[in-house]
XYZ file of C-alpha atoms in Angstrom:
631
model
C 118.571 134.341 107.029
C 120.257 137.674 107.685
C 122.211 136.239 110.592
C 123.355 133.287 108.480
C 124.523 135.495 105.625
C 126.350 137.692 108.129
C 127.997 134.626 109.668
C 129.223 133.471 106.276
C 130.833 136.853 105.650
C 132.386 136.988 109.094
C 133.647 133.435 108.682
C 135.560 134.411 105.564
C 137.181 137.297 107.403
C 137.989 135.346 110.560
C 139.922 132.581 108.845
C 142.892 133.953 106.941
C 144.260 131.975 104.041
C 147.577 131.365 105.748
C 145.753 130.121 108.839
C 143.423 127.963 106.783
C 146.396 126.247 105.138
C 147.236 124.628 108.502
C 143.733 123.280 108.944
C 143.132 119.591 108.292
C 141.809 118.479 104.950
C 138.548 116.553 105.053
C 137.477 113.685 102.801
C 134.170 111.913 103.309
C 133.525 108.930 101.062
C 129.851 107.972 101.247
C 128.715 104.969 99.217
C 125.151 104.404 98.081
C 123.127 101.447 99.478
C 126.212 99.535 100.639
C 125.206 99.555 104.285
C 127.047 98.004 107.204
C 127.459 94.326 106.183
C 129.192 94.610 102.824
C 132.816 94.851 103.934
C 135.325 92.106 104.672
C 136.376 93.855 107.904
C 132.926 93.165 109.411
C 132.881 89.541 108.342
C 131.411 89.319 104.840
C 131.999 85.759 103.557
C 132.845 86.732 99.959
C 133.839 90.377 99.625
C 137.437 91.491 99.910
C 137.811 95.191 100.702
C 141.448 95.601 101.795
C 141.578 99.367 101.317
C 138.611 100.123 103.548
C 139.848 97.423 105.933
C 143.109 99.354 106.237
C 141.184 102.406 107.440
C 139.214 100.168 109.812
C 142.444 98.744 111.247
C 144.079 102.147 111.735
C 141.333 104.524 112.780
C 138.347 105.258 114.956
C 135.238 103.139 114.383
C 131.811 104.400 115.433
C 130.299 100.975 116.051
C 126.726 102.175 116.681
C 126.466 104.906 114.046
C 123.130 105.680 112.389
C 121.732 107.561 109.408
C 118.301 107.776 107.809
C 116.948 104.624 106.112
C 117.219 106.185 102.622
C 119.635 108.353 100.737
C 118.454 111.958 100.372
C 117.341 112.296 104.013
C 120.731 111.007 105.195
C 122.613 113.465 103.009
C 120.501 116.383 104.183
C 121.125 115.568 107.850
C 124.852 115.069 107.312
C 125.158 118.356 105.452
C 123.266 120.411 108.050
C 123.611 118.659 111.406
C 119.811 118.796 111.570
C 117.218 116.042 111.316
C 115.780 115.448 107.848
C 112.286 116.069 109.219
C 113.458 119.549 110.185
C 115.332 120.517 107.026
C 112.575 119.416 104.638
C 114.093 116.239 103.160
C 112.096 113.206 104.302
C 111.769 111.524 100.906
C 113.898 110.868 97.838
C 111.352 112.162 95.274
C 108.057 114.063 94.952
C 109.551 117.466 95.773
C 110.545 116.304 99.250
C 114.213 115.789 98.474
C 114.928 119.521 98.093
C 117.052 120.860 100.947
C 115.369 124.032 102.168
C 117.055 127.164 100.936
C 117.446 128.568 104.442
C 119.679 125.691 105.560
C 123.406 126.288 105.983
C 125.434 123.335 104.736
C 128.733 121.840 105.731
C 130.115 123.059 102.414
C 128.901 126.607 103.148
C 130.740 126.564 106.452
C 134.016 125.219 105.144
C 133.975 127.490 102.102
C 133.415 130.472 104.407
C 136.508 129.421 106.354
C 138.860 129.362 103.378
C 138.478 125.731 102.309
C 138.235 124.545 98.728
C 135.026 122.527 98.577
C 134.128 119.819 96.076
C 131.406 117.230 95.476
C 131.901 114.247 93.209
C 129.091 111.803 92.440
C 125.670 111.904 94.023
C 123.970 114.974 95.519
C 120.229 114.153 95.527
C 119.173 117.345 97.302
C 117.999 119.208 94.206
C 118.901 119.620 90.531
C 117.393 123.098 90.045
C 118.424 126.438 91.531
C 118.629 127.171 94.463
C 119.097 123.518 95.486
C 122.025 122.447 93.299
C 125.324 121.653 95.041
C 126.957 124.709 93.468
C 124.261 126.791 95.199
C 124.988 125.155 98.577
C 128.665 125.892 99.142
C 130.418 123.501 96.762
C 132.890 125.300 94.520
C 133.705 122.317 92.280
C 131.031 119.796 91.364
C 130.956 116.741 89.123
C 127.575 115.104 89.601
C 124.929 112.960 87.997
C 121.281 113.944 88.239
C 118.883 113.096 91.087
C 119.524 109.963 93.147
C 121.304 107.789 90.631
C 122.779 107.455 87.187
C 119.874 106.875 84.807
C 117.237 108.612 86.876
C 114.856 111.143 85.342
C 116.920 114.339 85.849
C 120.107 112.588 84.729
C 121.451 112.885 81.186
C 119.283 110.638 79.024
C 120.901 107.290 78.297
C 123.591 107.392 81.007
C 124.398 103.807 81.926
C 127.454 103.974 84.266
C 129.995 103.777 81.422
C 131.203 106.732 79.306
C 128.453 109.010 80.611
C 127.762 112.738 80.661
C 127.775 114.493 84.050
C 127.270 118.071 85.181
C 130.515 119.899 85.894
C 129.658 123.059 87.809
C 126.294 122.987 86.053
C 127.590 122.418 82.511
C 127.197 119.020 80.858
C 130.439 117.249 79.988
C 131.169 113.782 78.637
C 133.549 111.385 80.397
C 135.187 108.098 79.549
C 135.156 105.212 81.981
C 133.092 103.653 84.760
C 131.181 106.132 86.922
C 132.920 105.367 90.244
C 136.346 105.617 88.608
C 135.386 108.985 87.132
C 134.169 110.452 90.417
C 137.297 109.426 92.346
C 139.574 110.659 89.558
C 137.842 114.036 89.419
C 138.014 114.305 93.208
C 141.746 113.642 93.238
C 142.325 116.235 90.532
C 140.429 118.734 92.671
C 142.492 117.820 95.735
C 145.747 118.027 93.798
C 144.896 121.538 92.657
C 144.010 122.539 96.216
C 147.359 121.214 97.475
C 149.184 123.223 94.804
C 147.304 126.317 95.939
C 148.114 125.522 99.584
C 144.423 125.500 100.462
C 142.797 123.008 102.784
C 140.061 121.067 101.041
C 136.754 119.438 101.853
C 136.011 116.684 99.339
C 132.673 114.851 99.478
C 133.051 111.745 97.293
C 129.683 110.109 96.787
C 129.616 107.343 94.167
C 126.201 106.137 93.076
C 127.501 102.585 93.526
C 126.346 100.072 94.551
C 122.858 101.517 93.945
C 120.629 99.733 91.427
C 120.941 99.084 88.485
C 123.889 96.802 89.117
C 126.716 97.311 86.638
C 130.442 96.977 87.247
C 133.655 96.770 85.234
C 134.193 93.295 83.805
C 137.434 92.792 85.724
C 135.696 93.514 89.050
C 132.901 91.056 88.271
C 135.344 88.373 87.100
C 137.356 88.690 90.306
C 134.249 88.212 92.464
C 132.987 85.272 90.397
C 136.359 83.512 90.560
C 136.528 83.876 94.341
C 132.942 82.680 94.738
C 133.714 79.543 92.731
C 136.781 78.888 94.895
C 134.682 79.199 98.061
C 131.728 77.207 96.750
C 129.387 80.212 96.775
C 126.719 80.365 94.081
C 126.188 83.876 92.707
C 123.378 85.240 90.611
C 124.409 87.539 87.763
C 122.932 90.480 89.652
C 124.819 89.557 92.820
C 128.116 89.315 90.971
C 127.640 92.803 89.535
C 126.573 94.224 92.904
C 129.638 92.858 94.666
C 131.794 93.882 91.736
C 130.619 97.466 92.248
C 131.635 97.304 95.915
C 135.084 95.926 95.191
C 135.555 98.608 92.542
C 134.788 101.198 95.228
C 137.465 99.619 97.399
C 139.955 99.743 94.519
C 139.274 103.451 94.185
C 139.548 103.966 97.933
C 142.986 102.410 97.676
C 143.870 104.807 94.856
C 142.758 107.646 97.103
C 144.929 106.474 100.002
C 147.952 106.185 97.705
C 147.259 109.676 96.362
C 147.239 111.171 99.865
C 150.578 109.537 100.630
C 152.077 110.630 97.327
C 150.962 114.232 97.825
C 152.277 114.302 101.374
C 148.923 115.226 102.912
C 147.912 111.944 104.536
C 148.994 113.050 108.020
C 146.820 116.148 108.096
C 143.755 114.733 106.345
C 140.615 113.548 108.104
C 139.609 110.544 105.993
C 136.162 108.979 106.443
C 134.384 105.996 104.946
C 130.626 105.524 105.409
C 127.404 104.579 103.627
C 124.104 106.416 103.276
C 121.716 103.693 104.465
C 121.341 99.947 104.779
C 121.699 97.585 101.842
C 118.855 96.472 99.611
C 117.692 93.157 101.057
C 116.930 90.679 98.291
C 118.039 87.088 97.977
C 119.339 87.851 94.491
C 122.037 90.212 95.811
C 122.651 89.663 99.547
C 124.669 86.870 101.141
C 125.205 88.431 104.560
C 123.590 91.027 106.829
C 125.882 90.990 109.898
C 123.044 89.750 112.132
C 121.114 92.981 111.578
C 117.376 93.032 110.985
C 116.108 94.783 107.874
C 117.759 96.770 105.119
C 117.256 99.954 103.141
C 114.076 101.917 104.113
C 113.628 99.766 107.237
C 113.283 101.364 110.669
C 115.081 98.369 112.182
C 118.836 98.727 112.612
C 119.666 97.065 109.294
C 118.095 100.029 107.530
C 120.064 102.793 109.214
C 123.109 101.400 111.020
C 126.151 101.970 108.800
C 129.954 102.041 109.059
C 131.749 105.227 110.070
C 135.511 104.736 109.985
C 137.767 107.776 110.278
C 141.463 108.549 110.586
C 143.485 111.720 111.193
C 147.110 110.975 112.099
C 148.043 114.590 112.877
C 145.087 114.759 115.254
C 146.013 111.552 117.065
C 143.200 109.537 115.484
C 145.409 106.930 113.859
C 144.945 103.721 115.810
C 142.123 101.225 116.104
C 139.530 102.409 118.621
C 135.878 101.425 118.943
C 133.406 104.076 120.084
C 130.403 102.067 121.213
C 128.005 104.877 122.153
C 125.022 105.559 119.890
C 125.897 108.267 117.360
C 124.358 109.633 114.165
C 124.810 111.702 111.036
C 123.615 114.863 112.808
C 126.716 114.639 115.032
C 129.220 114.877 112.204
C 128.965 118.581 111.393
C 129.546 119.803 114.967
C 132.325 117.214 115.303
C 134.196 118.394 112.209
C 133.776 122.041 113.147
C 135.391 121.389 116.529
C 138.189 119.258 115.077
C 138.988 122.016 112.596
C 138.604 124.849 115.108
C 135.869 126.551 113.108
C 132.970 128.641 114.306
C 129.479 127.154 114.065
C 126.698 129.228 112.500
C 123.877 130.679 114.602
C 121.642 127.712 113.790
C 120.260 125.137 116.209
C 121.910 121.802 115.507
C 120.386 118.476 116.488
C 123.725 116.711 116.877
C 126.579 116.918 119.383
C 130.310 117.101 118.826
C 131.814 113.640 119.260
C 135.307 114.973 119.931
C 135.304 113.880 123.611
C 134.550 110.300 122.508
C 137.064 110.413 119.684
C 139.733 111.397 122.200
C 138.592 108.911 124.831
C 136.038 106.233 123.968
C 135.202 105.943 127.677
C 134.719 109.647 128.314
C 131.732 110.836 130.320
C 128.857 111.106 127.887
C 125.104 111.627 128.282
C 122.697 108.746 127.738
C 120.754 110.515 125.000
C 118.049 109.547 122.532
C 118.419 109.833 118.760
C 115.608 109.590 116.212
C 115.162 107.816 112.901
C 112.127 108.124 110.641
C 111.205 106.555 107.334
C 108.421 108.794 106.041
C 108.636 108.576 102.232
C 105.418 110.577 101.886
C 104.575 114.049 100.623
C 103.305 114.962 104.103
C 104.800 113.137 107.107
C 102.642 111.188 109.551
C 103.318 110.838 113.239
C 104.326 107.333 114.378
C 104.994 106.179 110.822
C 107.982 103.793 110.761
C 110.222 105.363 113.386
C 112.907 104.350 115.858
C 114.137 105.970 119.058
C 117.699 104.920 119.867
C 119.699 105.000 123.063
C 122.928 103.239 123.949
C 121.021 100.222 125.208
C 117.549 100.350 123.703
C 115.598 100.639 120.478
C 111.970 101.659 120.438
C 110.584 100.718 117.018
C 107.130 101.907 116.033
C 104.791 101.660 113.071
C 101.089 101.490 112.175
C 100.286 104.896 113.575
C 101.835 104.019 116.930
C 99.643 100.973 117.514
C 102.601 98.620 117.050
C 105.403 99.518 119.481
C 108.362 97.179 119.960
C 111.286 97.488 122.358
C 114.656 95.788 121.969
C 117.630 95.487 124.310
C 120.581 96.011 121.974
C 123.079 94.727 124.551
C 121.720 91.190 124.169
C 119.594 91.303 121.021
C 121.513 92.794 118.114
C 119.119 91.147 115.636
C 116.049 92.729 117.265
C 114.058 89.524 117.623
C 112.975 89.561 121.281
C 110.405 92.283 122.001
C 110.752 93.626 125.566
C 107.873 96.111 125.433
C 105.788 94.235 128.003
C 108.629 93.580 130.438
C 110.013 97.138 130.376
C 107.007 99.475 130.070
C 108.868 102.262 131.869
C 111.635 102.284 129.225
C 109.051 102.201 126.443
C 107.193 105.149 127.967
C 110.400 107.167 128.345
C 111.505 106.630 124.747
C 108.017 107.254 123.397
C 107.900 110.528 125.315
C 111.195 111.514 123.687
C 109.713 110.795 120.266
C 106.576 112.814 121.058
C 108.728 115.811 122.006
C 110.800 115.395 118.840
C 107.680 115.251 116.663
C 106.101 118.296 118.301
C 109.260 120.204 117.450
C 110.108 119.155 113.880
C 106.515 118.870 112.624
C 105.819 122.577 113.074
C 107.146 123.332 109.607
C 106.253 120.181 107.713
C 103.838 122.254 105.650
C 106.596 124.320 104.070
C 107.194 123.655 100.369
C 110.611 123.980 98.752
C 109.972 125.599 95.389
C 112.232 125.498 92.364
C 113.143 128.886 90.895
C 112.305 129.749 87.286
C 113.604 132.810 85.520
C 116.547 133.308 87.870
C 119.810 134.793 86.627
C 121.471 131.778 88.235
C 119.717 129.270 85.967
C 117.856 130.381 82.863
C 116.446 128.373 81.123
C 115.642 125.679 83.660
C 114.578 122.076 83.101
C 111.952 120.575 85.396
C 111.399 116.814 85.396
C 108.775 114.355 86.600
C 111.150 113.323 89.390
C 110.160 116.528 91.215
C 106.414 116.551 90.707
C 104.850 117.392 94.050
C 102.757 114.431 95.157
C 103.778 111.933 92.499
C 106.934 110.942 90.690
C 108.408 109.172 87.702
C 111.888 109.016 89.186
C 113.692 106.851 86.658
C 114.234 107.001 82.913
C 112.676 103.554 82.624
C 109.469 105.052 84.071
C 109.495 107.768 81.432
C 109.884 105.137 78.726
C 107.040 103.124 80.261
C 105.096 104.971 82.998
C 103.363 101.755 84.027
C 106.628 100.736 85.700
C 106.520 103.750 88.046
C 105.868 103.132 91.735
C 104.813 106.543 93.034
C 101.413 107.090 91.507
C 99.996 107.622 88.003
C 101.821 109.705 85.366
C 100.170 112.900 86.618
C 101.735 115.628 88.719
C 102.564 119.321 88.968
C 105.573 121.431 89.819
C 105.719 123.870 92.733
C 107.801 126.791 91.469
C 108.823 130.286 92.450
C 108.789 132.776 89.565
C 111.829 134.977 90.037
C 110.667 138.067 88.154
C 107.717 139.481 86.228
C 107.981 138.969 82.502
C 107.330 136.840 79.463
C 108.280 133.203 79.712
C 108.546 130.431 77.143
C 107.482 127.070 78.543
C 108.293 124.083 76.345
C 106.565 120.848 77.357
C 107.930 117.414 76.462
C 107.508 113.748 77.126
C 111.161 113.009 76.361
C 114.130 115.213 77.351
C 115.705 117.321 74.648
C 118.835 115.167 74.395
C 116.666 112.098 73.635
C 115.475 113.953 70.510
C 112.193 112.041 70.200
C 108.674 113.069 69.295
C 105.985 113.382 71.954
C 104.110 110.420 70.492
C 107.168 108.280 69.872
C 106.628 105.065 71.892
C 110.363 104.338 72.054
C 110.393 101.181 74.252
C 107.241 101.986 76.173
C 103.687 103.154 75.699
C 102.405 105.615 73.105
C 99.568 107.866 74.295
C 98.684 109.366 70.876
C 98.617 112.859 72.391
C 96.706 115.408 70.326
C 96.321 118.317 72.800
C 98.632 119.934 75.342
C 97.301 122.103 78.179
C 99.265 124.443 80.442
C 97.777 125.927 83.607
C 99.737 128.465 85.644
C 98.828 131.524 87.742
C 95.167 131.408 86.733
C 95.913 131.051 83.017
C 94.930 127.981 81.024
C 96.323 127.637 77.504
C 95.883 124.837 74.970
C 97.636 123.826 71.777
C 97.287 121.005 69.295
C 100.264 118.692 68.868
C 101.672 118.848 65.323
C 102.576 115.519 63.756
C 106.092 114.577 64.787
C 106.413 117.437 67.306
C 109.051 116.925 69.972
C 107.628 119.655 72.185
C 104.893 122.237 72.427
C 105.920 125.727 73.501
C 103.709 128.298 75.225
C 104.533 131.971 75.616
C 102.973 133.279 78.812
C 103.303 136.338 81.018
C 104.039 135.483 84.649
C 104.239 137.491 87.843
C 106.964 136.990 90.410
C 106.020 134.753 93.306
C 104.804 131.262 94.026
C 103.086 129.278 91.281
C 101.678 125.857 90.532
C 102.752 124.679 87.096
C 100.254 122.075 85.865
C 100.354 120.373 82.480
C 98.267 117.850 80.590
C 98.870 115.751 77.498
C 95.534 114.339 76.285
C 94.485 112.045 73.486
C 92.665 108.785 72.759
C 90.800 109.058 76.045
C 93.966 109.099 78.169
C 95.972 111.819 79.879
C 99.442 112.263 81.337
C 101.460 115.228 82.521
C 104.455 116.560 80.656
C 107.475 114.691 81.988
C 109.823 117.565 81.160
C 109.339 121.335 81.088
C 111.977 123.746 79.776
C 111.337 127.294 80.980
C 113.060 130.418 79.667
C 112.549 133.962 80.932
C 112.769 136.277 77.942
C 114.988 139.354 78.172
C 116.695 137.654 81.091
C 120.294 136.622 81.478
C 120.888 133.245 79.858
C 123.059 130.955 81.982
C 126.295 130.001 80.263
C 125.752 126.356 81.124
C 122.571 126.356 79.045
C 124.028 127.896 75.891
C 124.231 124.430 74.410
C 123.362 122.807 71.139
C 120.245 120.776 70.451
C 120.350 117.337 72.014
C 122.397 118.340 75.039
C 119.852 119.926 77.307
C 118.134 122.695 75.329
C 114.501 122.679 74.147
C 113.920 122.735 70.432
C 111.741 125.874 70.349
C 112.796 128.847 68.280
C 114.028 131.768 70.376
C 113.251 134.874 68.245
C 115.512 137.879 68.638
C 112.604 140.142 69.509
C 112.162 138.066 72.669
C 115.622 139.062 73.816
C 117.538 135.889 73.014
C 119.987 135.485 70.156
C 119.565 132.012 68.586
C 123.205 131.589 67.664
C 124.288 132.175 71.261
C 121.750 129.705 72.568
C 123.181 126.948 70.416
C 126.884 127.639 70.861
C 128.211 124.314 72.106
C 129.961 124.220 75.465
C 129.759 120.460 75.732
C 132.604 118.123 74.948
C 131.780 115.678 72.134
C 130.779 112.137 73.019
C 132.512 109.100 71.612
C 131.907 108.066 68.028
C 129.907 105.001 69.079
C 127.622 106.901 71.468
C 124.048 107.786 70.646
């Protein structure tokens, strides 16, 4: 890590501010679960997306561009130029969505070169230090928690409208639909950067059209009216899903108008893409562009997505198709070369696509790119993978016992298996996968641990989303754990204690802002908990649960270093883990973002002055008030 830190320092020195001001701005808009088919420019029979179509008609299109089959792995590979299996993010939950601390991100690199860097929407690579976006090179952040609005680490009760999001780590309430908010905040960030004559890197990542499917009424009405005119029958869920997509397009149009108005369109690299394939269900999908599979599939429908980009000042302002196989790991080296920036001393898995962007028919190696869909705590070789070349797809599953080969020149839908007729091609691609696995699997055993007691985040809130080995990833699962899909309501947290000292650990079923008792059934199941147990660093402590208690707080002395934080709520013959843990290091610096009032992110325990924390400071509100009709 020494060499990386040194590179970051040198990068700041090498790129003067006046020089940086001539560098191109960069905007990447990455939608969530939209995939390749859901755009009118690729032939969707209902959707109208004129703003994205405009970029399609006036820019470079990577026609065979691939990502991971699910969201967090894609984002990790895009940010680092390294495969998700290498950087530690091969799942969306269970502690395997935390981007390893050693990784250098795209935001790190651009910030080191004088850029203003901002993230607006979805991050999904960690909600606790040192994995938050503000820890990974982003100077301005407006984000929801985890992988979607309404997931476990998100502000309790967020529902896409008039929600509370984290602004540089501090909770703030907003008015309006989530996608509108994220684009508006991004444009305010860009406007400020223009006024300061700084180039900017803006990563705009709406959670739409990820489930649950909600959209502004006007967007839904527009889709329904068009469907009726075209004789298309829509389910209610489908109408909302498509309404979310058209709302994204409306905002993309606002963004394009903003760039023109600010006079920065010419020298801005503008990109539109998606993080994985669409969810394939009859209730929401009309069209899949002849692709097989959708989200989490190792067939092309799961990982082939649009990548449209335009940069007029760089000559990338006319319709060109680049038909070679490309991937998310190529984007970082490509942007670094386009911007004339120095790459860090880190081995990247991708290649700069600049030769192809300049000439779609340039000499280019016939290489192999990898896709995996692990979604496990510990990856398994030959589990749901694809090896991609310009012409071929090797698709494997069932521990390697089911290998299929498709000729993409004649079989876009991957229906005709050529494994038996082209055994030499199969053997070559399988050998490439074996070499890839031997490389990336060497460090699969590493665990990314969340810091507790750090000066950068104290107190810290841990949630069931990040249990290692299990997960309750959505607020609906907290309300009723039986609806969870990743194991029983039992799990532990892998943490790294930052410093020796006394710690207060407050255990809850509901988050503090929900303001509910441990045994309050709310809309789900009551466990009638009577005893709470905490086990950490060889210590096991127990307490009874007082009637009506919203939390149980333990005071425990911890040593710096790795720790397993295990909890147990027991009663009436049943047991669950605490879904939320609020951890404060006494006599430590209290993060400004956590000096908030009850109900907005702080545990309800008393913080006596002799423990080094002044109660009145802990409850000084730094959160904007919510609307009068909000809970």
